[in-house]
Coordinates of C-alpha atoms in Angstrom, one line a residue:
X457 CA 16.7 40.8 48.5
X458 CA 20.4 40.6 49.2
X459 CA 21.9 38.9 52.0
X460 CA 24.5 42.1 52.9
X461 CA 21.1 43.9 53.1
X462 CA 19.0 41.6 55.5
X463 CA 21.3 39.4 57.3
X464 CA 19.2 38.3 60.4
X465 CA 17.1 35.6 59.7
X466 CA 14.1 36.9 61.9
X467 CA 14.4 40.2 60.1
X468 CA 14.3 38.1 56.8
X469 CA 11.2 35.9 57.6
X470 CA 9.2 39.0 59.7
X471 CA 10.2 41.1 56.6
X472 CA 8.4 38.3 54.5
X473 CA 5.0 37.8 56.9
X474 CA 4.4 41.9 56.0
X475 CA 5.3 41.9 53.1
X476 CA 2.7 38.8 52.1
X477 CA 0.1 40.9 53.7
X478 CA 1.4 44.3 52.6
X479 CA 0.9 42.5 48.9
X480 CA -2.5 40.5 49.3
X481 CA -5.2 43.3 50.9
X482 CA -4.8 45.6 48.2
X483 CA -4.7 42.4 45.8
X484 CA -7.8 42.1 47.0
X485 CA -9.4 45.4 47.2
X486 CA -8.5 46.4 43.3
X487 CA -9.7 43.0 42.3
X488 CA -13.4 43.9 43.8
X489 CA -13.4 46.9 42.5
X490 CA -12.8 45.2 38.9
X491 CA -15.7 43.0 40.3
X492 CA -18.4 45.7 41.1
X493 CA -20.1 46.0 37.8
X494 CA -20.6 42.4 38.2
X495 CA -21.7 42.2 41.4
X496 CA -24.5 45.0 40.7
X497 CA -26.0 42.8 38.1
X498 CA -26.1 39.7 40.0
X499 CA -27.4 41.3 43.6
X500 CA -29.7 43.6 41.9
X501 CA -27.9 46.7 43.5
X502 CA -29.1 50.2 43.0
X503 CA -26.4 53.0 42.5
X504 CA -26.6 54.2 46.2
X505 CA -25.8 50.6 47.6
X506 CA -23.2 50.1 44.9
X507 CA -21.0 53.2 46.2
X508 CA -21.1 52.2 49.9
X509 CA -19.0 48.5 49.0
X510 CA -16.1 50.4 48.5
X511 CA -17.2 53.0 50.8
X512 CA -17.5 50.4 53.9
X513 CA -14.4 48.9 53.4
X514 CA -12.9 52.2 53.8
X515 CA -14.8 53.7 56.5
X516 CA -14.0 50.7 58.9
X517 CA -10.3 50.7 58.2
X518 CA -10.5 54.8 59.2
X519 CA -12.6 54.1 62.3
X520 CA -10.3 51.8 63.7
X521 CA -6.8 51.7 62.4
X522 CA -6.1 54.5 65.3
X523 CA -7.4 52.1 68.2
X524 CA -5.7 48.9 66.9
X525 CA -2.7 50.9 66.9
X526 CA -2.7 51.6 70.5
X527 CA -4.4 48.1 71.4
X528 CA -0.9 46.7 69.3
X529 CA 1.5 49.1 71.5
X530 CA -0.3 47.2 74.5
X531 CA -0.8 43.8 73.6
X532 CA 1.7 43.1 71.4
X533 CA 2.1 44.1 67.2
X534 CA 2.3 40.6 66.0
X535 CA -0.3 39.5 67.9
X536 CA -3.0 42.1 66.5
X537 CA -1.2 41.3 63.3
X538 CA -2.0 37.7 63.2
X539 CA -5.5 38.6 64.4
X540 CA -6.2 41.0 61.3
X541 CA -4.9 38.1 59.0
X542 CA -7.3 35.7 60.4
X543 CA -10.3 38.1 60.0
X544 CA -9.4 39.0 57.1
X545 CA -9.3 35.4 55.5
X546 CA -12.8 34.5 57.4
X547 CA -14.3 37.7 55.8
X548 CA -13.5 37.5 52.9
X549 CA -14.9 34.3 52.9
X550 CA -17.9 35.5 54.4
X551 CA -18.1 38.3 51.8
X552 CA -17.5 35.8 48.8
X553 CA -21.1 33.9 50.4
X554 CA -23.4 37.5 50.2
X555 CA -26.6 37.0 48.3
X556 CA -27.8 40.1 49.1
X557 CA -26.4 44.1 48.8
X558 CA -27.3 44.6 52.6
X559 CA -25.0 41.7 53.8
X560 CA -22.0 42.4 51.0
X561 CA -22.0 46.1 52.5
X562 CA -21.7 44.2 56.3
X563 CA -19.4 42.1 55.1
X564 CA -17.1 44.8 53.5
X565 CA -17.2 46.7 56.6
X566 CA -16.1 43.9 58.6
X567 CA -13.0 43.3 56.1
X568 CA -12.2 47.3 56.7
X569 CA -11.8 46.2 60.4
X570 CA -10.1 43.4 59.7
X571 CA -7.6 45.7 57.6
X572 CA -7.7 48.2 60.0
X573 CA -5.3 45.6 62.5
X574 CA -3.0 45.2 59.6
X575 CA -2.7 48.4 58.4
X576 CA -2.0 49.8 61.9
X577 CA 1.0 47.4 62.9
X578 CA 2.7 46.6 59.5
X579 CA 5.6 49.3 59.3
X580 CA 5.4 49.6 63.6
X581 CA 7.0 45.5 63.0
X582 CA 9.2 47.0 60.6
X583 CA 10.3 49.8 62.7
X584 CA 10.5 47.4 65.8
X585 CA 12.6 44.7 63.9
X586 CA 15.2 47.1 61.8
X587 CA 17.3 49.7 63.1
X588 CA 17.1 53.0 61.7
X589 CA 19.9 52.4 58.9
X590 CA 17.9 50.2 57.3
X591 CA 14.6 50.7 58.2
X592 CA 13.7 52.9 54.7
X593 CA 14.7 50.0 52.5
X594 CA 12.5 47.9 54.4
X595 CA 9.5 50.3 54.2
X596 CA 10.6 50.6 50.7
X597 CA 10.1 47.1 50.2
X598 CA 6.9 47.2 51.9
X599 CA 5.4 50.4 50.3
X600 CA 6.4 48.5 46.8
X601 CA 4.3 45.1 47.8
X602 CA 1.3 47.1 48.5
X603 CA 1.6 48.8 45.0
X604 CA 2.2 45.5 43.3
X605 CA -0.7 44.6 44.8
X606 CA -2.5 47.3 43.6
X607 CA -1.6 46.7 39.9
X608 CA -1.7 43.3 39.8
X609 CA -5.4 43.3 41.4
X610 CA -7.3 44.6 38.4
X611 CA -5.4 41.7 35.9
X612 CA -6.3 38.7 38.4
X613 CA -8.9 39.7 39.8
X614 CA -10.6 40.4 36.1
X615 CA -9.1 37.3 35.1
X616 CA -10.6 35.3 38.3
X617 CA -13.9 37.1 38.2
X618 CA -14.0 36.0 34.0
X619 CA -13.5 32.9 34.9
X620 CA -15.6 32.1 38.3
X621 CA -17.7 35.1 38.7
X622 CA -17.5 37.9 41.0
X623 CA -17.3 36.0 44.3
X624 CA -13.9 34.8 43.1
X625 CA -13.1 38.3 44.0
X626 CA -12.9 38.0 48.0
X627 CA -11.4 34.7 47.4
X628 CA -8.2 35.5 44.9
X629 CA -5.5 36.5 48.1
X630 CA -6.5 33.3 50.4
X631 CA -3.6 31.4 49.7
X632 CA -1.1 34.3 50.2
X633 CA -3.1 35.6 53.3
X634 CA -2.7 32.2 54.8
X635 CA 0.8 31.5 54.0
X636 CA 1.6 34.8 55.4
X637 CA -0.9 33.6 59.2
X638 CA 1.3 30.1 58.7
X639 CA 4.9 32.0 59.0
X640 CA 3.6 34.4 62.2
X641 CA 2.6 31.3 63.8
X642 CA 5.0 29.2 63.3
X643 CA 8.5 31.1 62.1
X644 CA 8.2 34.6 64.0
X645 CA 8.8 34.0 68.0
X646 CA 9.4 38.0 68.7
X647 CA 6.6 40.2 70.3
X648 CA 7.1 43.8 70.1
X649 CA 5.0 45.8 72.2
X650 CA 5.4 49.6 74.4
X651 CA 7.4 49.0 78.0
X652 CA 4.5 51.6 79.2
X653 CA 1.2 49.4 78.4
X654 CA -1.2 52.1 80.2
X655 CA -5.2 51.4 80.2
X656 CA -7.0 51.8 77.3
X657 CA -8.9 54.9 76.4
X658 CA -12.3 53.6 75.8
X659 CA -14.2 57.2 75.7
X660 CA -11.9 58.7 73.5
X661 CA -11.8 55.9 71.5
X662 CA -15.5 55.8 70.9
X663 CA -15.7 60.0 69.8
X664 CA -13.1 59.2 67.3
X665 CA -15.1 56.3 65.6
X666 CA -18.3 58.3 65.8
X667 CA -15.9 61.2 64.4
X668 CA -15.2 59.1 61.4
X669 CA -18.1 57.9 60.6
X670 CA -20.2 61.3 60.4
X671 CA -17.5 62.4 58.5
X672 CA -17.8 59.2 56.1
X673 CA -21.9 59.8 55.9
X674 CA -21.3 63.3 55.5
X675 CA -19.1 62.7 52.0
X676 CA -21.9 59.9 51.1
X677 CA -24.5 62.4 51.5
X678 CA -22.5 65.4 49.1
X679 CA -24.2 67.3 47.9
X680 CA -27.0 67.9 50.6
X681 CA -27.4 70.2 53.3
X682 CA -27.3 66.8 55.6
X683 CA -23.8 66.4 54.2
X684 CA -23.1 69.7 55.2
X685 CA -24.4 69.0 59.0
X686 CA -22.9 65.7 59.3
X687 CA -19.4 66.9 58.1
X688 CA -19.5 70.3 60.7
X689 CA -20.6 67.2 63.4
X690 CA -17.7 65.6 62.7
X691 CA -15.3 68.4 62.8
X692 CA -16.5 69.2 66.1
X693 CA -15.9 65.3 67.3
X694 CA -12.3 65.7 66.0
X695 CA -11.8 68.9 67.4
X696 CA -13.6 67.5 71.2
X697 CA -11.1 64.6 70.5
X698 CA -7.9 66.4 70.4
X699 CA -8.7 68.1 73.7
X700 CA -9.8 65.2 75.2
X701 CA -6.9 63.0 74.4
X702 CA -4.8 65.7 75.2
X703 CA -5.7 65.7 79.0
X704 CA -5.8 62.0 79.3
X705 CA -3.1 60.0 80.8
X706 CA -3.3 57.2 78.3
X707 CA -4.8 57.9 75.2
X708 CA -5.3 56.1 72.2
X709 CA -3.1 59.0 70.5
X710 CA -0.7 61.1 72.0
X711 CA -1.6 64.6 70.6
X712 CA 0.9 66.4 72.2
X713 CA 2.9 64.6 69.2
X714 CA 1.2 67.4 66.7
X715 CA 3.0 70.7 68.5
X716 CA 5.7 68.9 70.4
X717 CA 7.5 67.0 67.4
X718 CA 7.7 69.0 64.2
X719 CA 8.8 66.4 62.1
X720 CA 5.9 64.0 62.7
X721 CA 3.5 66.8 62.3
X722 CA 4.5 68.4 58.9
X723 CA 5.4 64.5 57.6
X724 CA 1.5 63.9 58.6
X725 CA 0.5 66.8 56.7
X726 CA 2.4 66.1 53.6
X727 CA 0.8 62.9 53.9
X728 CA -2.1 64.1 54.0
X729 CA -2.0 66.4 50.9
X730 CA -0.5 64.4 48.7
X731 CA -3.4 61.9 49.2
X732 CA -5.9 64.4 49.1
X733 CA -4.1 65.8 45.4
X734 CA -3.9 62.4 43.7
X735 CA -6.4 59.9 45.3
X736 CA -9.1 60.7 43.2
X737 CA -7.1 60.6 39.8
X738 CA -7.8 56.9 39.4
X739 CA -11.6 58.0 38.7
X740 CA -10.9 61.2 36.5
X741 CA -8.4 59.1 34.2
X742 CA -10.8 56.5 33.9
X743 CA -13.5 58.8 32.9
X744 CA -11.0 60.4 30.3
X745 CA -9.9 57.9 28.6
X746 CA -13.3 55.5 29.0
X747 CA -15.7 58.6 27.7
X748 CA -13.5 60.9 26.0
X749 CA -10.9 58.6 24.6
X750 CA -13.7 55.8 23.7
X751 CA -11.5 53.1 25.0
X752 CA -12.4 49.8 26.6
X753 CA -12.0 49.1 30.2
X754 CA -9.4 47.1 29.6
X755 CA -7.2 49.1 27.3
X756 CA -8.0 52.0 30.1
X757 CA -6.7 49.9 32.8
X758 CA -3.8 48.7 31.6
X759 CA -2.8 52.3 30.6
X760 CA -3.4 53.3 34.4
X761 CA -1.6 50.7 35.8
X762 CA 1.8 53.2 34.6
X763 CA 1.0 54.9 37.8
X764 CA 1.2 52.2 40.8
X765 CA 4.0 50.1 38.6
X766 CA 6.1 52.8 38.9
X767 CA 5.3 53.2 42.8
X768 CA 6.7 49.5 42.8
X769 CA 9.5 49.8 41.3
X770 CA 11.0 52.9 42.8
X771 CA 9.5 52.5 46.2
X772 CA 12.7 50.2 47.8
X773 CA 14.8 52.5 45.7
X774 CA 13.4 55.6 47.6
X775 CA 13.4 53.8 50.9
X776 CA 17.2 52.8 50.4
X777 CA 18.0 56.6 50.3
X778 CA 16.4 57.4 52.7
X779 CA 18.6 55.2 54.8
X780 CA 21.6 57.6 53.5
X781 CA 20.0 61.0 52.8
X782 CA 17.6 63.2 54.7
X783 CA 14.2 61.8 54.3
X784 CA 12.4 64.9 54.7
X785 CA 14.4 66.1 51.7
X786 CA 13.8 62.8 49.8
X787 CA 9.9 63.3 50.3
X788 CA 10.3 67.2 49.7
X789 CA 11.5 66.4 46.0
X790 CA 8.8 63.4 45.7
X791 CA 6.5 66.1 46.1
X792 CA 7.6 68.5 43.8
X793 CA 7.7 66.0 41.0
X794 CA 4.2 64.6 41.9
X795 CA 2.8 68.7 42.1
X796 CA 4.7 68.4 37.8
X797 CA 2.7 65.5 37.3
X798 CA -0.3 66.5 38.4
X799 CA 0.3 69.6 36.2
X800 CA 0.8 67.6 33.3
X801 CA -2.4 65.8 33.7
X802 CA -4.6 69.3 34.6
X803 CA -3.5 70.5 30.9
X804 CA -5.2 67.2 29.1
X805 CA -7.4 67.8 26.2
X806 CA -9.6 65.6 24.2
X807 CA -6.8 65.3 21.3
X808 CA -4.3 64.6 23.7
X809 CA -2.4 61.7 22.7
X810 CA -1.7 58.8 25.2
X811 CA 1.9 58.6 25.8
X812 CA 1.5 62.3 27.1
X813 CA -1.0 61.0 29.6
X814 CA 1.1 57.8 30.0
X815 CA 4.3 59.9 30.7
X816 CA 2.2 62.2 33.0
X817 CA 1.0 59.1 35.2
X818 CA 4.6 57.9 34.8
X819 CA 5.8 61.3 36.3
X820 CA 3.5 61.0 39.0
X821 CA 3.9 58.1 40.2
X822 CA 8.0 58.2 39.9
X823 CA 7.4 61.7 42.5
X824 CA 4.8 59.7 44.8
X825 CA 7.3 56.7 45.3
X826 CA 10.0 59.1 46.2
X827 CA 7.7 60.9 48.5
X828 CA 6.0 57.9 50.5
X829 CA 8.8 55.7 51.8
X830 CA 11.0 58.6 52.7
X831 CA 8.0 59.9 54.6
X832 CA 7.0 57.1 56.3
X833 CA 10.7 56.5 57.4
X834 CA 10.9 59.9 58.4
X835 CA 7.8 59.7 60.9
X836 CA 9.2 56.8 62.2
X837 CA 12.3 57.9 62.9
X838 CA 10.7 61.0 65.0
X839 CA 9.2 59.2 67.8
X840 CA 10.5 56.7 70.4
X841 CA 9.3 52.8 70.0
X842 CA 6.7 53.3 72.4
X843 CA 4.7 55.0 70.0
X844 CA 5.4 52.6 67.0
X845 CA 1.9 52.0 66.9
X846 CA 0.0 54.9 67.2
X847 CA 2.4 56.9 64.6
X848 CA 1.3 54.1 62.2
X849 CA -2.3 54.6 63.1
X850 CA -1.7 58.3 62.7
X851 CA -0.6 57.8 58.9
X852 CA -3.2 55.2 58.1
X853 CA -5.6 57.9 59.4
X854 CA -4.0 60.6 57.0
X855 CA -4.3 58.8 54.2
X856 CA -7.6 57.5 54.4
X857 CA -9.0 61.2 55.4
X858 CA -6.9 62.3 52.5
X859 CA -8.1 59.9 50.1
X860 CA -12.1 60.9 51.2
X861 CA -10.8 64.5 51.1
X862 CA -9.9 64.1 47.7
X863 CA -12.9 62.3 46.2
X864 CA -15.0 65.0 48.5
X865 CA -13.0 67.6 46.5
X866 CA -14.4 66.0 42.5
X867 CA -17.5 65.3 44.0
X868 CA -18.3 68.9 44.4
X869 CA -16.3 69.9 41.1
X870 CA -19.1 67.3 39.3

């Protein structure tokens, strides 16, 4: 990180506290995943169990990353920041300690809360701390931790869980985690928080976690006519939502945001669709090369880690031009390149050779990096500081619908 770059030293050292956390909970979340097979052995877990310890994790961080993000704007970013690190150290902890598949699944859904603070307030600090011609490199940085995190996970964590077993899973991002708690405490004096605190919208807040979580039992249910039922319930929440919020003087997102600010709306829906295109492509290139290629797990991971090493390298790159160039052109062209990418993997055939698939993932992940950070600076760049938080609940929520969306969409192809 150069000096001419990041001068200010509480730019430097709050750029470092994200970017510890930005790293570690993904860490941690491809590491279990590399641990599940393990942990259904030793807990005696039956396939429906087995699908929800991901599935928790995820449905907590989409029922609350929205509210955290307004409780942040009110109370203060770093402070819901430094509360999220703490949970999310005590449970993992906790989760590393289940002897049973009922308390793992408690326990996972407790760390998707915990996530949930961190995930809403990590690029609203950024956005608060860096002006606007430098605040894409810094989301650039940031977007490039979490998908370092992401590829080193599966390595470590299959290294750890080789080693110690499978609870050395929850356990492999403590130290980072807590270096990253010592430095808010200690190193970062600033609180950034909204100038309009308001009340908190406690009703609206509740039909938006309800909303969530039919949705979430809705895709767990697939494909069932209860599925269908739940998932038509929870449309209706979101739709009861929007009106609600709409008419409320405080709410927990500002909706008028959606047809009063064009840029954070389409950015949202980008965001949204490029989650819901290439989420799922983890699973479908595992299953390629695993059953159709005959290829160990690890042979098949390493070949899949092309994809988020790429993101990580060419993240800050995208993120520093988007401090020069229009992001929404930036992202435009990230799309494009990830829509070639995903071509090139739709045409892959059982004789395909690997370096096609390889350059395909390579492809895709090169257009994705140029999408995100551009994006992410360009949604932040649309509203006013007052709404730091909630427009980085708004794109946590986008992407976790979008990721469901997309395994919702193989799940019915299967």
């Amino acid at each position: 990180m150069k000096a001419s770059i990041i001068e200010n030293p509480i730019q430097r050292i709050t750029l470092i506290m994200v970017l510890l956390n930005a790293f570690t909970t993904p860490l941690m979340l491809s590491a279990v995943n590399v641990a599940i097979p393990s942990i259904a052995k030793a807990l005696s877990i039956n396939a429906v169990l087995l699908c929800w310890i991901p599935m928790a994790f995820l449905t907590a961080s989409a029922m609350f990353v929205l509210i955290f993000g307004r409780i942040a704007d009110m109370v203060g970013r770093k402070k819901i920041f430094l509360i999220g690190t703490s949970c999310v150290i005590v449970t993992s902890i906790i989760a590393s300690f289940a002897d049973n598949g009922i308390a793992l699944i408690v326990a996972r859904f407790l760390q998707g809360v915990s996530a949930a603070m961190l995930y809403a307030t990590q690029v609203a600090i950024i956005s608060s701390i860096f002006p606007p011609e430098k605040r894409g490199y810094a989301i650039g940085l940031t977007v490039s931790a979490i998908y370092f995190g992401l590829t080193a996970g599966p390595l470590i964590g299959g290294y750890m869980v080789d080693l110690f077993g499978w609870r050395a899973s929850f356990l492999v991002h403590l130290p980072l985690a807590v270096v990253a708690l010592f430095i808010g405490l200690f190193y970062v004096k600033d609180e950034w928080l909204s100038e309009d605190r308001g009340s908190f919208d406690l009703f609206g807040s509740i039909l938006y976690m309800l909303s969530i979580l039919t949705i979430c039992l809705g895709v767990s249910f697939l494909p069932s006519s209860l599925s269908l039922i739940l998932i038509l319930l929870s449309l209706a929440g979101f739709i009861l939502f929007f009106f609600f919020e709409k008419k409320h003087k405080h709410p927990i997102f500002d909706v008028s945001l959606f047809y009063t600010n064009r840029i954070f709306t389409f950015s949202c829906i980008a965001s949204l669709i490029i989650y819901t295109a290439t989420f799922a492509n983890v699973i479908q290139v595992n299953l390629f090369l695993q059953y159709l290629k005959g290829l160990s797990a690890t042979t098949a991971g390493m070949i899949m880690m092309c994809q988020p090493l790429t993101m990580a390298i060419f993240s800050p790159i995208a993120g520093r031009l988007s401090d020069k160039f229009e992001p929404r052109y930036l992202s435009t062209l990230g799309m494009a390149i990830t829509c070639c990418g995903l071509i090139m993997l739709s045409n892959l055939r059982i004789d395909s050779e690997l370096i096609y698939l390889i350059f395909s993932l390579i492809i895709t992940g090169l257009g994705f990096s140029l999408f995100s950070p551009p994006n992410v600076n360009a949604i932040m760049g649309s509203v006013e500081k007052k709404f730091y938080g909630s427009a980085t609940g708004a794109m946590a929520t986008m992407r976790i619908i979008g990721q469901m969306s997309s395994m919702i969409l193989v799940t019915l192809i299967f």
